[in-house]
């Protein structure tokens, strides 16, 4: 599957469950470095804000997003930190 389609699928999944996942977890799953994941997210918008930094000092928020570009439920959601956690959640719905 195309990397862009894989990331789009993951975004739909994260949005539907209102769960965050780190750039690293998503990147590990699709075979990209964490910084490469950003290239496939498109414009900064609430839909894409579910993929976040793994830096606790940044409160596990998406990198470079303004407040109006972040989903309103983001701060209350859990964060999937590793590819194993992300895969486990995805497997529940396959």
PDB file of N, CA and C in Angstrom:
ATOM      1  N   UNK A   1       0.849  -1.187   0.000  1.00  0.00           N
ATOM      2  CA  UNK A   1       0.000   0.000   0.000  1.00  0.00           C
ATOM      3  C   UNK A   1       0.886   1.239   0.000  1.00  0.00           C
ATOM      4  N   UNK A   2       0.431   2.261  -0.649  1.00  0.00           N
ATOM      5  CA  UNK A   2       1.108   3.551  -0.721  1.00  0.00           C
ATOM      6  C   UNK A   2       1.215   4.162   0.688  1.00  0.00           C
ATOM      7  N   UNK A   3       2.369   4.754   1.016  1.00  0.00           N
ATOM      8  CA  UNK A   3       2.596   5.330   2.358  1.00  0.00           C
ATOM      9  C   UNK A   3       1.536   6.379   2.699  1.00  0.00           C
ATOM     10  N   UNK A   4       1.186   7.206   1.726  1.00  0.00           N
ATOM     11  CA  UNK A   4       0.173   8.231   1.955  1.00  0.00           C
ATOM     12  C   UNK A   4      -1.178   7.629   2.320  1.00  0.00           C
ATOM     13  N   UNK A   5      -1.551   6.552   1.640  1.00  0.00           N
ATOM     14  CA  UNK A   5      -2.814   5.881   1.955  1.00  0.00           C
ATOM     15  C   UNK A   5      -2.763   5.209   3.313  1.00  0.00           C
ATOM     16  N   UNK A   6      -1.617   4.630   3.652  1.00  0.00           N
ATOM     17  CA  UNK A   6      -1.473   4.005   4.975  1.00  0.00           C
ATOM     18  C   UNK A   6      -1.654   5.038   6.083  1.00  0.00           C
ATOM     19  N   UNK A   7      -1.020   6.189   5.914  1.00  0.00           N
ATOM     20  CA  UNK A   7      -1.123   7.242   6.931  1.00  0.00           C
ATOM     21  C   UNK A   7      -2.546   7.791   6.988  1.00  0.00           C
ATOM     22  N   UNK A   8      -3.188   7.923   5.842  1.00  0.00           N
ATOM     23  CA  UNK A   8      -4.573   8.392   5.816  1.00  0.00           C
ATOM     24  C   UNK A   8      -5.471   7.399   6.563  1.00  0.00           C
ATOM     25  N   UNK A   9      -5.276   6.110   6.340  1.00  0.00           N
ATOM     26  CA  UNK A   9      -6.036   5.081   7.054  1.00  0.00           C
ATOM     27  C   UNK A   9      -5.820   5.212   8.561  1.00  0.00           C
ATOM     28  N   UNK A  10      -4.560   5.378   8.970  1.00  0.00           N
ATOM     29  CA  UNK A  10      -4.240   5.518  10.395  1.00  0.00           C
ATOM     30  C   UNK A  10      -4.917   6.762  10.969  1.00  0.00           C
ATOM     31  N   UNK A  11      -4.902   7.869  10.223  1.00  0.00           N
ATOM     32  CA  UNK A  11      -5.570   9.087  10.691  1.00  0.00           C
ATOM     33  C   UNK A  11      -7.067   8.854  10.883  1.00  0.00           C
ATOM     34  N   UNK A  12      -7.711   8.172   9.943  1.00  0.00           N
ATOM     35  CA  UNK A  12      -9.138   7.880  10.099  1.00  0.00           C
ATOM     36  C   UNK A  12      -9.369   7.027  11.340  1.00  0.00           C
ATOM     37  N   UNK A  13      -8.507   6.054  11.550  1.00  0.00           N
ATOM     38  CA  UNK A  13      -8.606   5.190  12.725  1.00  0.00           C
ATOM     39  C   UNK A  13      -8.455   6.001  14.012  1.00  0.00           C
ATOM     40  N   UNK A  14      -7.408   6.817  14.093  1.00  0.00           N
ATOM     41  CA  UNK A  14      -7.162   7.624  15.292  1.00  0.00           C
ATOM     42  C   UNK A  14      -8.308   8.597  15.540  1.00  0.00           C
ATOM     43  N   UNK A  15      -8.806   9.223  14.472  1.00  0.00           N
ATOM     44  CA  UNK A  15      -9.932  10.147  14.605  1.00  0.00           C
ATOM     45  C   UNK A  15     -11.179   9.444  15.114  1.00  0.00           C
ATOM     46  N   UNK A  16     -11.459   8.265  14.585  1.00  0.00           N
ATOM     47  CA  UNK A  16     -12.685   7.574  14.971  1.00  0.00           C
ATOM     48  C   UNK A  16     -12.661   7.154  16.440  1.00  0.00           C
ATOM     49  N   UNK A  17     -11.480   6.808  16.959  1.00  0.00           N
ATOM     50  CA  UNK A  17     -11.363   6.405  18.361  1.00  0.00           C
ATOM     51  C   UNK A  17     -10.913   7.534  19.279  1.00  0.00           C
ATOM     52  N   UNK A  18     -10.548   8.655  18.678  1.00  0.00           N
ATOM     53  CA  UNK A  18     -10.035   9.806  19.434  1.00  0.00           C
ATOM     54  C   UNK A  18      -8.844   9.403  20.308  1.00  0.00           C
ATOM     55  N   UNK A  19      -7.855   8.822  19.627  1.00  0.00           N
ATOM     56  CA  UNK A  19      -6.609   8.383  20.255  1.00  0.00           C
ATOM     57  C   UNK A  19      -5.452   9.045  19.514  1.00  0.00           C
ATOM     58  N   UNK A  20      -4.445   9.471  20.264  1.00  0.00           N
ATOM     59  CA  UNK A  20      -3.228  10.015  19.655  1.00  0.00           C
ATOM     60  C   UNK A  20      -2.217   8.894  19.441  1.00  0.00           C
ATOM     61  N   UNK A  21      -1.351   9.075  18.449  1.00  0.00           N
ATOM     62  CA  UNK A  21      -0.203   8.188  18.234  1.00  0.00           C
ATOM     63  C   UNK A  21       0.985   9.073  17.885  1.00  0.00           C
ATOM     64  N   UNK A  22       2.154   8.665  18.314  1.00  0.00           N
ATOM     65  CA  UNK A  22       3.352   9.470  18.052  1.00  0.00           C
ATOM     66  C   UNK A  22       3.809   9.323  16.604  1.00  0.00           C
ATOM     67  N   UNK A  23       4.540  10.347  16.148  1.00  0.00           N
ATOM     68  CA  UNK A  23       5.136  10.296  14.809  1.00  0.00           C
ATOM     69  C   UNK A  23       5.989   9.037  14.685  1.00  0.00           C
ATOM     70  N   UNK A  24       6.704   8.682  15.747  1.00  0.00           N
ATOM     71  CA  UNK A  24       7.581   7.509  15.724  1.00  0.00           C
ATOM     72  C   UNK A  24       6.779   6.222  15.576  1.00  0.00           C
ATOM     73  N   UNK A  25       5.694   6.065  16.338  1.00  0.00           N
ATOM     74  CA  UNK A  25       4.868   4.856  16.242  1.00  0.00           C
ATOM     75  C   UNK A  25       4.301   4.699  14.833  1.00  0.00           C
ATOM     76  N   UNK A  26       3.783   5.781  14.285  1.00  0.00           N
ATOM     77  CA  UNK A  26       3.224   5.739  12.928  1.00  0.00           C
ATOM     78  C   UNK A  26       4.335   5.473  11.915  1.00  0.00           C
ATOM     79  N   UNK A  27       5.451   6.167  12.072  1.00  0.00           N
ATOM     80  CA  UNK A  27       6.583   5.975  11.154  1.00  0.00           C
ATOM     81  C   UNK A  27       7.101   4.553  11.172  1.00  0.00           C
ATOM     82  N   UNK A  28       7.227   3.974  12.356  1.00  0.00           N
ATOM     83  CA  UNK A  28       7.683   2.584  12.469  1.00  0.00           C
ATOM     84  C   UNK A  28       6.708   1.629  11.784  1.00  0.00           C
ATOM     85  N   UNK A  29       5.426   1.912  11.883  1.00  0.00           N
ATOM     86  CA  UNK A  29       4.415   1.051  11.282  1.00  0.00           C
ATOM     87  C   UNK A  29       4.458   1.102   9.753  1.00  0.00           C
ATOM     88  N   UNK A  30       4.666   2.279   9.193  1.00  0.00           N
ATOM     89  CA  UNK A  30       4.624   2.416   7.731  1.00  0.00           C
ATOM     90  C   UNK A  30       6.004   2.431   7.079  1.00  0.00           C
ATOM     91  N   UNK A  31       7.054   2.391   7.893  1.00  0.00           N
ATOM     92  CA  UNK A  31       8.402   2.339   7.338  1.00  0.00           C
ATOM     93  C   UNK A  31       8.977   3.687   6.952  1.00  0.00           C
ATOM     94  N   UNK A  32       8.707   4.690   7.759  1.00  0.00           N
ATOM     95  CA  UNK A  32       9.236   6.041   7.536  1.00  0.00           C
ATOM     96  C   UNK A  32       9.889   6.541   8.818  1.00  0.00           C
ATOM     97  N   UNK A  33      10.876   7.439   8.700  1.00  0.00           N
ATOM     98  CA  UNK A  33      11.365   8.093   9.908  1.00  0.00           C
ATOM     99  C   UNK A  33      10.264   9.019  10.438  1.00  0.00           C
ATOM    100  N   UNK A  34      10.249   9.280  11.739  1.00  0.00           N
ATOM    101  CA  UNK A  34       9.189  10.132  12.305  1.00  0.00           C
ATOM    102  C   UNK A  34       8.999  11.457  11.561  1.00  0.00           C
ATOM    103  N   UNK A  35      10.090  12.099  11.195  1.00  0.00           N
ATOM    104  CA  UNK A  35       9.969  13.382  10.501  1.00  0.00           C
ATOM    105  C   UNK A  35       9.328  13.206   9.118  1.00  0.00           C
ATOM    106  N   UNK A  36       9.487  12.034   8.518  1.00  0.00           N
ATOM    107  CA  UNK A  36       8.887  11.765   7.212  1.00  0.00           C
ATOM    108  C   UNK A  36       7.378  11.648   7.261  1.00  0.00           C
ATOM    109  N   UNK A  37       6.842  11.267   8.411  1.00  0.00           N
ATOM    110  CA  UNK A  37       5.391  11.142   8.557  1.00  0.00           C
ATOM    111  C   UNK A  37       4.725  12.495   8.304  1.00  0.00           C
ATOM    112  N   UNK A  38       5.323  13.559   8.790  1.00  0.00           N
ATOM    113  CA  UNK A  38       4.755  14.909   8.623  1.00  0.00           C
ATOM    114  C   UNK A  38       4.533  15.261   7.164  1.00  0.00           C
ATOM    115  N   UNK A  39       5.406  14.785   6.288  1.00  0.00           N
ATOM    116  CA  UNK A  39       5.283  15.095   4.863  1.00  0.00           C
ATOM    117  C   UNK A  39       4.003  14.544   4.255  1.00  0.00           C
ATOM    118  N   UNK A  40       3.432  13.518   4.863  1.00  0.00           N
ATOM    119  CA  UNK A  40       2.225  12.891   4.331  1.00  0.00           C
ATOM    120  C   UNK A  40       0.944  13.392   4.993  1.00  0.00           C
ATOM    121  N   UNK A  41       1.055  14.235   6.000  1.00  0.00           N
ATOM    122  CA  UNK A  41      -0.135  14.691   6.727  1.00  0.00           C
ATOM    123  C   UNK A  41      -0.878  15.818   6.026  1.00  0.00           C
ATOM    124  N   UNK A  42      -0.222  16.505   5.115  1.00  0.00           N
ATOM    125  CA  UNK A  42      -0.875  17.620   4.445  1.00  0.00           C
ATOM    126  C   UNK A  42      -0.949  18.829   5.355  1.00  0.00           C
ATOM    127  N   UNK A  43      -1.943  19.673   5.089  1.00  0.00           N
ATOM    128  CA  UNK A  43      -2.070  20.903   5.863  1.00  0.00           C
ATOM    129  C   UNK A  43      -2.380  20.608   7.329  1.00  0.00           C
ATOM    130  N   UNK A  44      -1.970  21.504   8.167  1.00  0.00           N
ATOM    131  CA  UNK A  44      -2.231  21.368   9.600  1.00  0.00           C
ATOM    132  C   UNK A  44      -3.714  21.652   9.838  1.00  0.00           C
ATOM    133  N   UNK A  45      -4.390  20.660  10.413  1.00  0.00           N
ATOM    134  CA  UNK A  45      -5.827  20.756  10.649  1.00  0.00           C
ATOM    135  C   UNK A  45      -6.201  19.758  11.742  1.00  0.00           C
ATOM    136  N   UNK A  46      -7.364  19.918  12.364  1.00  0.00           N
ATOM    137  CA  UNK A  46      -7.743  19.021  13.451  1.00  0.00           C
ATOM    138  C   UNK A  46      -7.676  17.540  13.077  1.00  0.00           C
ATOM    139  N   UNK A  47      -8.083  17.179  11.871  1.00  0.00           N
ATOM    140  CA  UNK A  47      -8.068  15.782  11.436  1.00  0.00           C
ATOM    141  C   UNK A  47      -6.670  15.174  11.514  1.00  0.00           C
ATOM    142  N   UNK A  48      -5.648  15.954  11.195  1.00  0.00           N
ATOM    143  CA  UNK A  48      -4.265  15.460  11.178  1.00  0.00           C
ATOM    144  C   UNK A  48      -3.553  15.625  12.515  1.00  0.00           C
ATOM    145  N   UNK A  49      -4.197  16.245  13.479  1.00  0.00           N
ATOM    146  CA  UNK A  49      -3.520  16.558  14.746  1.00  0.00           C
ATOM    147  C   UNK A  49      -3.400  15.369  15.688  1.00  0.00           C
ATOM    148  N   UNK A  50      -3.959  14.219  15.335  1.00  0.00           N
ATOM    149  CA  UNK A  50      -3.890  13.040  16.195  1.00  0.00           C
ATOM    150  C   UNK A  50      -2.521  12.379  16.190  1.00  0.00           C
ATOM    151  N   UNK A  51      -1.659  12.735  15.255  1.00  0.00           N
ATOM    152  CA  UNK A  51      -0.283  12.229  15.241  1.00  0.00           C
ATOM    153  C   UNK A  51       0.575  13.294  15.905  1.00  0.00           C
ATOM    154  N   UNK A  52       1.266  12.897  16.972  1.00  0.00           N
ATOM    155  CA  UNK A  52       1.857  13.865  17.889  1.00  0.00           C
ATOM    156  C   UNK A  52       3.325  13.564  18.216  1.00  0.00           C
ATOM    157  N   UNK A  53       3.949  14.540  18.829  1.00  0.00           N
ATOM    158  CA  UNK A  53       5.319  14.410  19.325  1.00  0.00           C
ATOM    159  C   UNK A  53       5.361  13.453  20.506  1.00  0.00           C
ATOM    160  N   UNK A  54       6.448  12.711  20.620  1.00  0.00           N
ATOM    161  CA  UNK A  54       6.618  11.821  21.774  1.00  0.00           C
ATOM    162  C   UNK A  54       7.281  12.534  22.949  1.00  0.00           C
ATOM    163  N   UNK A  55       7.483  13.831  22.811  1.00  0.00           N
ATOM    164  CA  UNK A  55       8.144  14.640  23.843  1.00  0.00           C
ATOM    165  C   UNK A  55       7.134  15.064  24.909  1.00  0.00           C
ATOM    166  N   UNK A  56       7.297  14.539  26.112  1.00  0.00           N
ATOM    167  CA  UNK A  56       6.374  14.891  27.195  1.00  0.00           C
ATOM    168  C   UNK A  56       6.463  16.374  27.551  1.00  0.00           C
ATOM    169  N   UNK A  57       7.612  16.997  27.291  1.00  0.00           N
ATOM    170  CA  UNK A  57       7.759  18.438  27.556  1.00  0.00           C
ATOM    171  C   UNK A  57       6.854  19.250  26.637  1.00  0.00           C
ATOM    172  N   UNK A  58       6.459  18.670  25.507  1.00  0.00           N
ATOM    173  CA  UNK A  58       5.545  19.328  24.574  1.00  0.00           C
ATOM    174  C   UNK A  58       4.118  18.802  24.760  1.00  0.00           C
ATOM    175  N   UNK A  59       3.884  18.120  25.866  1.00  0.00           N
ATOM    176  CA  UNK A  59       2.559  17.589  26.232  1.00  0.00           C
ATOM    177  C   UNK A  59       1.985  16.647  25.176  1.00  0.00           C
ATOM    178  N   UNK A  60       2.867  15.957  24.447  1.00  0.00           N
ATOM    179  CA  UNK A  60       2.432  15.003  23.428  1.00  0.00           C
ATOM    180  C   UNK A  60       1.461  15.647  22.440  1.00  0.00           C
ATOM    181  N   UNK A  61       1.839  16.807  21.946  1.00  0.00           N
ATOM    182  CA  UNK A  61       1.013  17.543  20.992  1.00  0.00           C
ATOM    183  C   UNK A  61       1.651  17.488  19.609  1.00  0.00           C
ATOM    184  N   UNK A  62       0.866  17.771  18.558  1.00  0.00           N
ATOM    185  CA  UNK A  62       1.427  17.762  17.216  1.00  0.00           C
ATOM    186  C   UNK A  62       2.423  18.912  17.048  1.00  0.00           C
ATOM    187  N   UNK A  63       3.431  18.686  16.265  1.00  0.00           N
ATOM    188  CA  UNK A  63       4.500  19.667  16.080  1.00  0.00           C
ATOM    189  C   UNK A  63       4.074  20.786  15.135  1.00  0.00           C
ATOM    190  N   UNK A  64       4.225  22.026  15.597  1.00  0.00           N
ATOM    191  CA  UNK A  64       3.993  23.193  14.761  1.00  0.00           C
ATOM    192  C   UNK A  64       2.543  23.575  14.529  1.00  0.00           C
ATOM    193  N   UNK A  65       1.633  23.030  15.301  1.00  0.00           N
ATOM    194  CA  UNK A  65       0.211  23.328  15.129  1.00  0.00           C
ATOM    195  C   UNK A  65      -0.203  24.495  16.016  1.00  0.00           C
ATOM    196  N   UNK A  66      -1.068  25.354  15.491  1.00  0.00           N
ATOM    197  CA  UNK A  66      -1.694  26.404  16.285  1.00  0.00           C
ATOM    198  C   UNK A  66      -2.897  25.806  17.008  1.00  0.00           C
ATOM    199  N   UNK A  67      -3.368  26.460  18.030  1.00  0.00           N
ATOM    200  CA  UNK A  67      -4.489  25.956  18.832  1.00  0.00           C
ATOM    201  C   UNK A  67      -5.719  25.657  17.974  1.00  0.00           C
ATOM    202  N   UNK A  68      -6.014  26.494  16.979  1.00  0.00           N
ATOM    203  CA  UNK A  68      -7.197  26.286  16.139  1.00  0.00           C
ATOM    204  C   UNK A  68      -7.030  25.150  15.132  1.00  0.00           C
ATOM    205  N   UNK A  69      -5.843  24.594  15.031  1.00  0.00           N
ATOM    206  CA  UNK A  69      -5.571  23.482  14.123  1.00  0.00           C
ATOM    207  C   UNK A  69      -5.578  22.129  14.852  1.00  0.00           C
ATOM    208  N   UNK A  70      -5.839  22.158  16.147  1.00  0.00           N
ATOM    209  CA  UNK A  70      -5.806  20.960  16.986  1.00  0.00           C
ATOM    210  C   UNK A  70      -7.235  20.529  17.315  1.00  0.00           C
ATOM    211  N   UNK A  71      -7.480  19.241  17.219  1.00  0.00           N
ATOM    212  CA  UNK A  71      -8.811  18.713  17.535  1.00  0.00           C
ATOM    213  C   UNK A  71      -9.142  19.044  18.996  1.00  0.00           C
ATOM    214  N   UNK A  72     -10.368  19.482  19.276  1.00  0.00           N
ATOM    215  CA  UNK A  72     -10.730  19.871  20.646  1.00  0.00           C
ATOM    216  C   UNK A  72     -10.645  18.734  21.670  1.00  0.00           C
ATOM    217  N   UNK A  73     -10.739  17.492  21.232  1.00  0.00           N
ATOM    218  CA  UNK A  73     -10.670  16.357  22.159  1.00  0.00           C
ATOM    219  C   UNK A  73      -9.257  15.817  22.344  1.00  0.00           C
ATOM    220  N   UNK A  74      -8.299  16.399  21.678  1.00  0.00           N
ATOM    221  CA  UNK A  74      -6.939  15.858  21.662  1.00  0.00           C
ATOM    222  C   UNK A  74      -6.312  15.773  23.046  1.00  0.00           C
ATOM    223  N   UNK A  75      -6.442  16.797  23.832  1.00  0.00           N
ATOM    224  CA  UNK A  75      -5.753  16.848  25.123  1.00  0.00           C
ATOM    225  C   UNK A  75      -6.290  15.824  26.125  1.00  0.00           C
ATOM    226  N   UNK A  76      -7.497  15.327  25.915  1.00  0.00           N
ATOM    227  CA  UNK A  76      -8.074  14.353  26.836  1.00  0.00           C
ATOM    228  C   UNK A  76      -7.848  12.910  26.378  1.00  0.00           C
ATOM    229  N   UNK A  77      -7.197  12.721  25.250  1.00  0.00           N
ATOM    230  CA  UNK A  77      -7.048  11.372  24.711  1.00  0.00           C
ATOM    231  C   UNK A  77      -5.745  10.715  25.153  1.00  0.00           C
ATOM    232  N   UNK A  78      -5.741   9.385  25.111  1.00  0.00           N
ATOM    233  CA  UNK A  78      -4.517   8.667  25.440  1.00  0.00           C
ATOM    234  C   UNK A  78      -3.557   8.730  24.257  1.00  0.00           C
ATOM    235  N   UNK A  79      -2.289   8.408  24.519  1.00  0.00           N
ATOM    236  CA  UNK A  79      -1.250   8.466  23.494  1.00  0.00           C
ATOM    237  C   UNK A  79      -0.650   7.079  23.302  1.00  0.00           C
ATOM    238  N   UNK A  80      -0.662   6.615  22.058  1.00  0.00           N
ATOM    239  CA  UNK A  80       0.012   5.368  21.706  1.00  0.00           C
ATOM    240  C   UNK A  80       1.455   5.728  21.379  1.00  0.00           C
ATOM    241  N   UNK A  81       2.367   5.292  22.236  1.00  0.00           N
ATOM    242  CA  UNK A  81       3.767   5.719  22.140  1.00  0.00           C
ATOM    243  C   UNK A  81       4.624   4.856  21.219  1.00  0.00           C
ATOM    244  N   UNK A  82       4.250   3.595  21.039  1.00  0.00           N
ATOM    245  CA  UNK A  82       5.097   2.668  20.283  1.00  0.00           C
ATOM    246  C   UNK A  82       4.309   2.002  19.158  1.00  0.00           C
ATOM    247  N   UNK A  83       5.048   1.450  18.219  1.00  0.00           N
ATOM    248  CA  UNK A  83       4.409   0.719  17.130  1.00  0.00           C
ATOM    249  C   UNK A  83       3.643  -0.486  17.664  1.00  0.00           C
ATOM    250  N   UNK A  84       4.128  -1.084  18.733  1.00  0.00           N
ATOM    251  CA  UNK A  84       3.433  -2.225  19.334  1.00  0.00           C
ATOM    252  C   UNK A  84       2.062  -1.805  19.883  1.00  0.00           C
ATOM    253  N   UNK A  85       2.013  -0.673  20.564  1.00  0.00           N
ATOM    254  CA  UNK A  85       0.734  -0.175  21.093  1.00  0.00           C
ATOM    255  C   UNK A  85      -0.230   0.163  19.957  1.00  0.00           C
ATOM    256  N   UNK A  86       0.296   0.803  18.910  1.00  0.00           N
ATOM    257  CA  UNK A  86      -0.537   1.169  17.763  1.00  0.00           C
ATOM    258  C   UNK A  86      -1.055  -0.081  17.058  1.00  0.00           C
ATOM    259  N   UNK A  87      -0.187  -1.040  16.840  1.00  0.00           N
ATOM    260  CA  UNK A  87      -0.583  -2.288  16.177  1.00  0.00           C
ATOM    261  C   UNK A  87      -1.634  -3.029  16.994  1.00  0.00           C
ATOM    262  N   UNK A  88      -1.465  -3.060  18.304  1.00  0.00           N
ATOM    263  CA  UNK A  88      -2.433  -3.726  19.184  1.00  0.00           C
ATOM    264  C   UNK A  88      -3.821  -3.103  19.040  1.00  0.00           C
ATOM    265  N   UNK A  89      -3.881  -1.771  18.999  1.00  0.00           N
ATOM    266  CA  UNK A  89      -5.170  -1.082  18.831  1.00  0.00           C
ATOM    267  C   UNK A  89      -5.758  -1.371  17.450  1.00  0.00           C
ATOM    268  N   UNK A  90      -4.920  -1.337  16.423  1.00  0.00           N
ATOM    269  CA  UNK A  90      -5.405  -1.623  15.066  1.00  0.00           C
ATOM    270  C   UNK A  90      -5.921  -3.051  14.958  1.00  0.00           C
ATOM    271  N   UNK A  91      -5.243  -3.979  15.580  1.00  0.00           N
ATOM    272  CA  UNK A  91      -5.638  -5.380  15.520  1.00  0.00           C
ATOM    273  C   UNK A  91      -7.001  -5.641  16.144  1.00  0.00           C
ATOM    274  N   UNK A  92      -7.392  -4.821  17.093  1.00  0.00           N
ATOM    275  CA  UNK A  92      -8.721  -4.966  17.706  1.00  0.00           C
ATOM    276  C   UNK A  92      -9.838  -4.763  16.698  1.00  0.00           C
ATOM    277  N   UNK A  93      -9.553  -4.061  15.611  1.00  0.00           N
ATOM    278  CA  UNK A  93     -10.593  -3.691  14.648  1.00  0.00           C
ATOM    279  C   UNK A  93     -10.431  -4.382  13.302  1.00  0.00           C
ATOM    280  N   UNK A  94      -9.547  -5.344  13.209  1.00  0.00           N
ATOM    281  CA  UNK A  94      -9.367  -6.100  11.956  1.00  0.00           C
ATOM    282  C   UNK A  94     -10.186  -7.358  11.972  1.00  0.00           C
TER     283      UNK A  94
END
